[in-house]
């Protein structure tokens, strides 16, 4: 292959390749997942990561302003004049001592990478700008995704802001929070509600995209994962290029962990860092396929020869038992993570672990994150809840340096937040109790007072 960038099968034994312009996102030889691969020897790779600091002085250039594209030498698949950016990636890696106390880490040990600051309010924009750029290079006019809400919000925004493509969105009916649904509708996406869940919608959107030649932006699209690598580059940048001990991330379709693993493998291979951090993926207990397969059934990457029959048997048994994903963390309510093989590779490379946490743990962790000053949606707080478990188990030490990725903004799912803090037993029962949450530990109840100045003053003096 003489191209500087191309697509390559993730199975090293298969060795299948595809042209950069191929949009089937399946290995032409074996049907497996593809990576975007580069001939690094023939590309201008920076000598040190400090190189990227110079970009700050050039922030009037939109590509250097973007928190994704200022690292473009580390995913050089598109010429500068084809790149589509809407200013994504201006995110924050904040030291969070209050939350550190909650999870059992020492002050100064925990950082929260707040991806809610992206234009559409979630980490998805990091990948969408990359997929969108690729879509533009192949001349796509329509782009589609199945989504639990954030991918669709992101796609809708990129289509609306650039006017280059029409967004076609598949969602499971009743499976998307209002914040996210409102974004798809407001940004003029064609929104198709399927009688089914995310797993059903993802199957259908792949069929439909193939049949109608619509560009697919779900995370089977390897270009999306190239953009998501920048979340890790920004973390390193915020930590002055020091590698943390752990990165903790919620796991849904497993695109993030796959992307992070690839980022660290490439940085290590290029000699830009001397070790990779360990990766922890956190599933919701109601959508725990990855946890089950990795921790209970011992499924491993095994140099690309992972035990496929074991994986297939697990999915078949799940279907036979009609087991459907069920969690209040609707963003990660997924039973068939499409990137599972890539996630196995990431954990192999980075010495990773997987944990599952209950919805109660997720909501409590979310409240602690909120009280610490950064608001996130339930799925994002799974990372913090999982970290707490890992510290309790002694897998992560109190002095380890840890970064949790907060994947989405608190306003994505206000229903969950209000139900958690509500003093109305009916609201609690309807939204949380019915879904298995028995109690909440950190509810901040609204104070009810009559419309009377003295009573109001009394209440404030009592509580504040
Ligand atoms: N956190 C949030 C807020 C998400 O929206 C998602 C995925 C994840 C975590 C999981 O990330 O798939 O890379 O493991 N949301 C997708 C969507 C599925 O359609 O918006 P992953």
Coordinates of C-alpha atoms and ligand atoms in Angstrom, one line a residue:
X1 CA 0.0 0.0 0.0
X2 CA 1.7 3.2 -1.1
X3 CA -0.8 5.7 0.4
X4 CA 0.2 7.6 3.5
X5 CA -3.2 6.9 5.1
X6 CA -5.5 4.0 4.4
X7 CA -7.9 1.6 6.2
X8 CA -6.6 -1.7 7.6
X9 CA -8.3 -4.7 9.2
X10 CA -7.8 -4.9 13.0
X11 CA -7.0 -8.6 12.7
X12 CA -3.2 -8.7 12.1
X13 CA -3.6 -12.2 10.6
X14 CA -6.1 -11.0 8.0
X15 CA -4.1 -8.0 6.8
X16 CA -7.0 -6.8 4.7
X17 CA -6.8 -3.1 3.6
X18 CA -9.2 -0.7 2.1
X19 CA -8.7 2.6 0.3
X20 CA -9.2 5.8 2.4
X21 CA -12.3 6.6 0.3
X22 CA -14.1 3.3 1.1
X23 CA -17.2 4.0 3.2
X24 CA -18.3 0.4 3.8
X25 CA -16.3 0.4 7.1
X26 CA -15.9 -3.4 6.9
X27 CA -12.8 -5.3 6.0
X28 CA -13.2 -6.4 2.3
X29 CA -11.5 -9.7 3.2
X30 CA -13.1 -10.8 6.4
X31 CA -15.9 -8.4 7.2
X32 CA -14.2 -7.3 10.5
X33 CA -13.6 -3.8 11.9
X34 CA -11.2 -1.4 10.2
X35 CA -8.6 1.1 11.6
X36 CA -7.4 4.2 9.9
X37 CA -3.7 3.4 9.5
X38 CA -0.7 5.6 8.6
X39 CA 2.7 5.2 7.1
X40 CA 4.3 7.1 9.9
X41 CA 7.8 6.8 8.4
X42 CA 6.8 9.0 5.5
X43 CA 4.8 11.5 7.5
X44 CA 6.1 14.6 9.4
X45 CA 5.6 13.4 13.0
X46 CA 6.5 15.9 15.7
X47 CA 9.5 15.0 17.8
X48 CA 7.8 15.8 21.1
X49 CA 4.3 16.5 22.3
X50 CA 5.4 20.0 23.3
X51 CA 5.3 20.8 19.6
X52 CA 1.5 21.2 20.0
X53 CA 1.8 24.0 22.5
X54 CA 3.0 26.3 19.7
X55 CA -0.5 26.0 18.2
X56 CA -1.9 28.2 20.9
X57 CA -0.2 31.2 19.4
X58 CA -2.0 30.5 16.2
X59 CA -5.5 30.3 17.5
X60 CA -7.0 32.7 14.8
X61 CA -6.6 29.7 12.4
X62 CA -9.8 27.6 13.0
X63 CA -7.8 24.4 12.6
X64 CA -5.4 25.3 15.4
X65 CA -8.3 26.7 17.5
X66 CA -10.1 23.3 17.3
X67 CA -9.2 21.1 20.3
X68 CA -9.3 18.2 17.9
X69 CA -7.5 19.5 14.8
X70 CA -4.6 21.2 16.5
X71 CA -3.4 17.6 16.9
X72 CA -4.0 16.7 13.3
X73 CA -0.4 15.5 12.7
X74 CA -1.5 12.5 14.9
X75 CA -4.4 11.6 12.5
X76 CA -3.3 12.9 9.1
X77 CA -6.0 11.5 6.9
X78 CA -7.4 14.7 5.4
X79 CA -5.8 17.8 3.7
X80 CA -6.3 21.0 5.7
X81 CA -8.6 22.5 3.1
X82 CA -11.2 19.6 3.5
X83 CA -11.4 19.8 7.3
X84 CA -14.8 20.7 8.8
X85 CA -14.6 22.3 12.2
X86 CA -17.1 24.1 14.3
X87 CA -14.7 24.9 17.2
X88 CA -15.1 21.5 19.0
X89 CA -12.8 20.3 21.7
X90 CA -12.5 23.5 23.9
X91 CA -12.8 21.3 27.0
X92 CA -11.5 21.3 30.5
X93 CA -9.4 18.9 32.5
X94 CA -10.2 20.0 36.0
X95 CA -8.7 18.9 39.3
X96 CA -11.6 17.7 41.5
X97 CA -10.6 17.3 45.1
X98 CA -14.2 17.1 46.3
X99 CA -15.0 14.2 44.1
X100 CA -11.6 12.6 44.9
X101 CA -12.7 12.5 48.6
X102 CA -15.9 10.7 47.5
X103 CA -14.1 8.0 45.6
X104 CA -11.3 7.6 48.1
X105 CA -8.5 9.3 46.3
X106 CA -6.0 11.7 47.8
X107 CA -6.4 15.5 47.1
X108 CA -4.7 16.3 43.8
X109 CA -5.1 12.7 42.4
X110 CA -8.4 13.1 40.5
X111 CA -9.0 15.1 37.3
X112 CA -12.3 15.3 35.4
X113 CA -12.1 15.6 31.7
X114 CA -15.3 17.6 31.0
X115 CA -16.4 16.8 27.4
X116 CA -19.8 18.4 28.1
X117 CA -18.3 21.7 26.9
X118 CA -18.4 20.7 23.3
X119 CA -20.8 22.5 20.9
X120 CA -23.4 19.7 21.1
X121 CA -22.7 19.1 24.8
X122 CA -21.0 15.7 24.6
X123 CA -17.7 14.1 23.6
X124 CA -19.2 13.0 20.3
X125 CA -18.2 16.2 18.5
X126 CA -14.5 15.1 18.7
X127 CA -15.3 12.2 16.5
X128 CA -18.0 13.9 14.4
X129 CA -15.7 16.6 13.1
X130 CA -13.4 13.8 11.9
X131 CA -16.2 11.7 10.3
X132 CA -17.7 14.7 8.8
X133 CA -14.4 15.7 7.3
X134 CA -14.1 12.3 5.8
X135 CA -17.7 12.4 4.6
X136 CA -16.9 15.6 2.8
X137 CA -13.8 14.2 1.2
X138 CA -15.9 11.4 -0.4
X139 CA -18.7 13.8 -1.4
X140 CA -21.5 12.5 0.8
X141 CA -24.8 14.4 0.7
X142 CA -26.6 12.5 3.5
X143 CA -25.2 11.1 6.8
X144 CA -26.9 8.7 9.2
X145 CA -26.6 7.2 12.6
X146 CA -28.4 5.2 15.2
X147 CA -28.1 6.8 18.5
X148 CA -29.0 6.8 22.2
X149 CA -29.0 10.6 21.7
X150 CA -25.6 12.2 21.7
X151 CA -24.3 10.9 18.4
X152 CA -27.5 12.1 16.8
X153 CA -27.3 15.6 18.5
X154 CA -23.7 15.9 17.3
X155 CA -24.5 14.9 13.7
X156 CA -27.5 17.2 13.6
X157 CA -25.4 20.1 14.7
X158 CA -22.6 19.5 12.2
X159 CA -25.2 19.2 9.4
X160 CA -27.0 22.3 10.4
X161 CA -23.9 24.4 11.0
X162 CA -22.2 23.6 7.8
X163 CA -25.2 23.0 5.5
X164 CA -23.2 20.4 3.7
X165 CA -25.3 17.3 4.5
X166 CA -28.7 16.1 5.6
X167 CA -28.8 14.3 8.9
X168 CA -30.8 11.0 9.1
X169 CA -31.2 9.8 12.7
X170 CA -32.5 6.4 14.0
X171 CA -33.5 6.3 17.6
X172 CA -35.2 3.6 19.7
X173 CA -38.7 4.8 20.7
X174 CA -38.8 6.1 24.3
X175 CA -35.1 5.4 24.6
X176 CA -33.7 8.9 24.4
X177 CA -33.6 11.7 26.9
X178 CA -35.5 14.9 26.1
X179 CA -32.4 17.1 26.1
X180 CA -30.9 15.0 23.3
X181 CA -34.2 14.5 21.3
X182 CA -34.7 18.3 21.4
X183 CA -31.3 18.8 19.8
X184 CA -32.1 16.5 16.9
X185 CA -35.4 18.2 16.3
X186 CA -34.2 21.7 16.7
X187 CA -31.3 21.2 14.4
X188 CA -33.6 20.0 11.6
X189 CA -32.5 16.3 11.4
X190 CA -34.7 13.8 9.9
X191 CA -35.6 11.8 13.0
X192 CA -36.8 8.2 12.6
X193 CA -38.1 6.5 15.7
X194 CA -37.9 2.7 15.5
X195 CA -40.1 0.5 17.6
X196 CA -37.1 -1.1 19.4
X197 CA -34.0 -0.1 21.2
X198 CA -30.5 1.1 20.2
X199 CA -29.3 -2.3 19.3
X200 CA -32.2 -2.7 16.8
X201 CA -31.7 0.8 15.5
X202 CA -28.0 0.2 14.9
X203 CA -28.7 -2.9 12.8
X204 CA -31.3 -1.1 10.7
X205 CA -29.2 2.0 10.1
X206 CA -26.4 -0.1 8.8
X207 CA -28.7 -1.9 6.4
X208 CA -30.3 1.3 5.3
X209 CA -27.0 3.2 4.8
X210 CA -25.7 0.3 2.7
X211 CA -28.8 0.2 0.5
X212 CA -29.2 3.9 0.0
X213 CA -25.5 4.9 0.0
X214 CA -25.9 7.1 3.0
X215 CA -22.7 7.9 4.9
X216 CA -22.7 6.2 8.3
X217 CA -21.3 8.1 11.3
X218 CA -21.7 5.4 14.1
X219 CA -18.5 4.4 15.7
X220 CA -18.0 1.5 13.3
X221 CA -16.7 4.4 11.3
X222 CA -13.0 4.4 12.1
X223 CA -12.6 8.1 11.2
X224 CA -14.7 9.0 14.2
X225 CA -12.4 7.2 16.5
X226 CA -9.4 9.2 15.0
X227 CA -11.0 12.4 16.2
X228 CA -11.8 11.0 19.6
X229 CA -8.1 10.3 20.2
X230 CA -7.8 14.0 20.7
X231 CA -9.5 13.7 24.1
X232 CA -6.5 11.9 25.3
X233 CA -4.1 14.3 23.7
X234 CA -5.8 17.2 25.6
X235 CA -5.6 15.3 28.9
X236 CA -1.9 14.8 28.4
X237 CA -1.6 18.5 27.5
X238 CA -3.5 19.5 30.6
X239 CA -1.2 17.3 32.7
X240 CA 1.9 19.0 31.1
X241 CA 2.5 15.9 29.0
X242 CA 2.8 13.6 32.1
X243 CA 1.0 10.3 31.6
X244 CA -1.6 9.6 34.3
X245 CA -1.9 6.2 36.0
X246 CA -5.5 5.6 34.9
X247 CA -8.1 6.8 32.5
X248 CA -11.6 5.8 33.5
X249 CA -14.4 5.9 30.9
X250 CA -18.0 4.8 30.6
X251 CA -18.5 1.9 28.1
X252 CA -21.5 1.8 25.7
X253 CA -20.7 1.0 22.1
X254 CA -17.0 1.0 23.2
X255 CA -15.8 3.6 20.7
X256 CA -14.1 5.8 23.2
X257 CA -12.1 3.1 24.9
X258 CA -11.1 1.7 21.4
X259 CA -10.0 5.2 20.4
X260 CA -8.1 5.9 23.6
X261 CA -6.2 2.6 23.3
X262 CA -5.2 3.4 19.7
X263 CA -4.1 6.8 20.8
X264 CA -1.8 5.5 23.5
X265 CA -0.5 2.6 21.3
X266 CA 0.4 5.1 18.6
X267 CA 2.0 7.6 21.0
X268 CA 4.1 4.9 22.5
X269 CA 5.1 3.4 19.2
X270 CA 6.1 6.9 17.9
X271 CA 8.2 7.4 21.0
X272 CA 6.1 10.4 22.1
X273 CA 5.3 8.9 25.5
X274 CA 7.2 6.2 27.4
X275 CA 4.3 4.3 28.9
X276 CA 0.5 4.1 28.4
X277 CA -1.9 4.7 31.3
X278 CA -4.2 1.9 32.3
X279 CA -7.7 2.0 31.1
X280 CA -10.9 1.2 33.1
X281 CA -14.2 0.8 31.3
X282 CA -17.4 1.1 33.3
X283 CA -20.6 -0.5 32.2
X284 CA -24.0 0.1 33.7
X285 CA -25.2 -3.1 35.4
X286 CA -28.2 -3.2 33.2
X287 CA -26.1 -3.1 30.0
X288 CA -23.1 -5.1 31.0
X289 CA -22.1 -7.3 28.0
X290 CA -18.5 -6.1 28.0
X291 CA -18.1 -6.6 31.8
X292 CA -19.6 -10.1 31.5
X293 CA -17.4 -11.2 28.6
X294 CA -14.2 -9.6 29.9
X295 CA -14.3 -10.2 33.6
X296 CA -16.6 -13.2 33.9
X297 CA -15.9 -15.2 30.7
X298 CA -12.3 -14.2 30.3
X299 CA -12.6 -13.0 26.7
X300 CA -9.3 -11.5 25.6
X301 CA -7.8 -9.9 22.5
X302 CA -5.3 -12.8 22.0
X303 CA -3.4 -11.0 19.2
X304 CA -6.6 -10.7 17.2
X305 CA -7.6 -14.3 17.6
X306 CA -10.2 -13.7 20.3
X307 CA -12.7 -16.4 21.1
X308 CA -15.4 -15.5 18.6
X309 CA -17.6 -18.6 19.3
X310 CA -17.7 -17.6 23.0
X311 CA -18.7 -14.1 22.0
X312 CA -21.4 -15.3 19.6
X313 CA -22.7 -17.8 22.2
X314 CA -23.1 -15.0 24.7
X315 CA -25.1 -12.9 22.3
X316 CA -27.2 -15.8 21.2
X317 CA -28.0 -16.7 24.9
X318 CA -28.9 -13.0 25.5
X319 CA -31.3 -13.1 22.6
X320 CA -32.8 -16.4 23.6
X321 CA -33.5 -15.0 27.1
X322 CA -34.9 -11.8 25.4
X323 CA -32.4 -9.8 27.6
X324 CA -32.6 -6.2 26.7
X325 CA -30.4 -3.5 28.0
X326 CA -32.0 -1.5 30.8
X327 CA -30.4 1.4 32.7
X328 CA -31.3 4.9 33.6
X329 CA -28.0 5.8 32.0
X330 CA -29.7 5.8 28.6
X331 CA -26.6 6.8 26.7
X332 CA -25.0 3.5 27.5
X333 CA -28.1 1.3 27.3
X334 CA -26.5 -1.0 24.8
X335 CA -26.2 -4.8 24.8
X336 CA -24.3 -5.3 21.6
X337 CA -21.3 -3.0 21.6
X338 CA -20.1 -2.8 18.0
X339 CA -16.5 -2.0 18.9
X340 CA -16.0 -4.9 21.3
X341 CA -13.0 -6.4 19.5
X342 CA -11.2 -3.1 19.3
X343 CA -12.0 -2.5 23.0
X344 CA -10.4 -5.9 23.8
X345 CA -7.3 -4.8 21.9
X346 CA -7.2 -1.5 23.9
X347 CA -7.4 -3.3 27.2
X348 CA -4.7 -5.7 26.1
X349 CA -2.4 -2.9 25.1
X350 CA -3.1 -0.7 28.2
X351 CA -3.6 -3.3 30.9
X352 CA -7.3 -2.5 31.3
X353 CA -10.1 -3.6 33.5
X354 CA -13.9 -3.5 33.2
X355 CA -16.4 -2.9 36.0
X356 CA -20.2 -2.6 36.3
X357 CA -22.1 -0.2 38.5
X358 CA -25.8 0.0 39.5
X359 CA -28.0 2.9 38.6
X360 CA -28.1 4.0 42.2
X361 CA -24.3 4.2 42.3
X362 CA -24.3 6.1 39.0
X363 CA -26.9 8.7 40.3
X364 CA -25.1 9.2 43.6
X365 CA -21.8 9.7 41.8
X366 CA -23.5 12.1 39.4
X367 CA -24.7 14.2 42.3
X368 CA -21.2 14.3 43.8
X369 CA -19.8 15.5 40.5
X370 CA -22.5 18.1 40.3
X371 CA -21.8 19.3 43.9
X372 CA -18.1 19.6 42.8
X373 CA -19.0 22.1 40.1
X374 CA -19.2 20.1 36.8
X375 CA -22.6 18.8 35.7
X376 CA -22.8 15.6 33.8
X377 CA -25.4 13.2 32.6
X378 CA -25.9 9.7 34.2
X379 CA -23.8 7.7 31.7
X380 CA -20.8 10.0 32.3
X381 CA -21.0 9.5 36.1
X382 CA -20.6 5.8 35.6
X383 CA -16.9 6.6 35.3
X384 CA -16.8 8.1 38.8
X385 CA -18.9 5.3 40.3
X386 CA -16.7 2.7 38.7
X387 CA -13.6 4.5 40.0
X388 CA -15.0 4.4 43.5
X389 CA -15.4 0.6 43.2
X390 CA -11.9 0.2 41.9
X391 CA -10.5 2.2 44.8
X392 CA -12.5 0.2 47.3
X393 CA -11.2 -3.0 45.7
X394 CA -7.6 -1.8 45.9
X395 CA -7.1 -2.0 42.2
X396 CA -6.6 1.8 42.1
X397 CA -4.4 3.2 44.9
X398 CA -5.5 6.4 46.7
X399 CA -2.4 8.2 45.4
X400 CA -2.7 7.1 41.8
X401 CA -3.3 9.9 39.3
X402 CA -6.6 9.3 37.7
X403 CA -8.6 11.0 35.0
X404 CA -12.4 10.3 34.6
X405 CA -13.9 11.3 31.3
X406 CA -17.2 13.1 31.8
X407 CA -18.7 12.4 28.4
X408 CA -21.9 14.5 28.4
X409 CA -23.4 17.6 29.9
X410 CA -25.9 17.6 32.8
X411 CA -28.5 19.4 30.7
X412 CA -28.7 16.4 28.4
X413 CA -31.0 14.6 30.8
X414 CA -32.6 17.0 33.3
X415 CA -35.4 14.5 34.1
X416 CA -32.9 12.2 35.8
X417 CA -31.5 15.1 37.8
X418 CA -34.8 16.5 38.9
X419 CA -36.2 13.1 39.9
X420 CA -33.1 12.4 42.0
X421 CA -33.4 15.7 43.9
X422 CA -37.2 15.8 44.0
X423 CA -39.0 15.7 47.4
X424 CA -42.1 14.5 45.7
X425 CA -42.4 10.7 46.3
X426 CA -44.5 10.3 43.1
X427 CA -41.9 11.8 40.9
X428 CA -39.2 9.6 42.5
X429 CA -41.3 6.5 42.1
X430 CA -42.3 7.2 38.5
X431 CA -38.8 8.0 37.3
X432 CA -36.4 6.2 39.5
X433 CA -38.2 3.8 41.9
X434 CA -39.9 1.9 39.1
X435 CA -36.5 1.4 37.5
X436 CA -35.0 -0.2 40.6
X437 CA -33.5 2.8 42.5
X438 CA -34.3 2.3 46.2
X439 CA -32.7 5.4 47.8
X440 CA -30.6 8.4 46.9
X441 CA -27.8 9.6 49.2
X442 CA -27.2 13.1 48.1
X443 CA -30.6 14.6 47.2
X444 CA -30.7 18.4 47.4
X445 CA -34.4 19.0 48.1
X446 CA -36.1 22.3 47.1
X447 CA -37.4 24.0 50.2
X448 CA -41.2 24.6 50.2
X449 CA -42.2 28.0 51.7
X450 CA -45.4 30.0 51.6
X451 CA -45.4 33.3 49.7
X452 CA -44.5 35.3 52.8
X453 CA -41.4 37.5 53.3
X454 CA -40.8 36.4 56.9
X455 CA -41.2 32.7 56.1
X456 CA -38.8 33.0 53.2
X457 CA -36.2 34.8 55.3
X458 CA -36.7 32.2 58.1
X459 CA -36.1 29.4 55.6
X460 CA -32.9 30.9 54.2
X461 CA -31.5 31.6 57.7
X462 CA -32.3 28.0 58.6
X463 CA -30.7 26.3 55.6
X464 CA -28.0 28.6 54.1
Ligands
LIG1 N1 -21.3 8.6 27.5 C1 -22.2 9.2 26.8 C2 -22.7 10.5 27.3 C3 -22.6 8.7 25.5 O1 -23.5 9.3 24.8 C4 -22.1 7.5 25.1 C5 -22.5 6.9 23.9 C6 -21.1 6.8 25.9 C7 -20.8 7.4 27.1 C8 -20.5 5.6 25.5 O2 -19.5 5.8 24.7 O3 -20.1 4.2 22.9 O4 -17.9 5.2 23.0 O5 -18.6 3.5 24.6 N2 -23.5 7.3 23.2 C9 -23.8 6.8 21.8 C10 -24.8 7.6 21.2 C11 -24.0 5.3 21.8 O6 -25.6 7.1 20.3 O7 -24.9 8.8 21.5 P1 -19.0 4.6 23.7

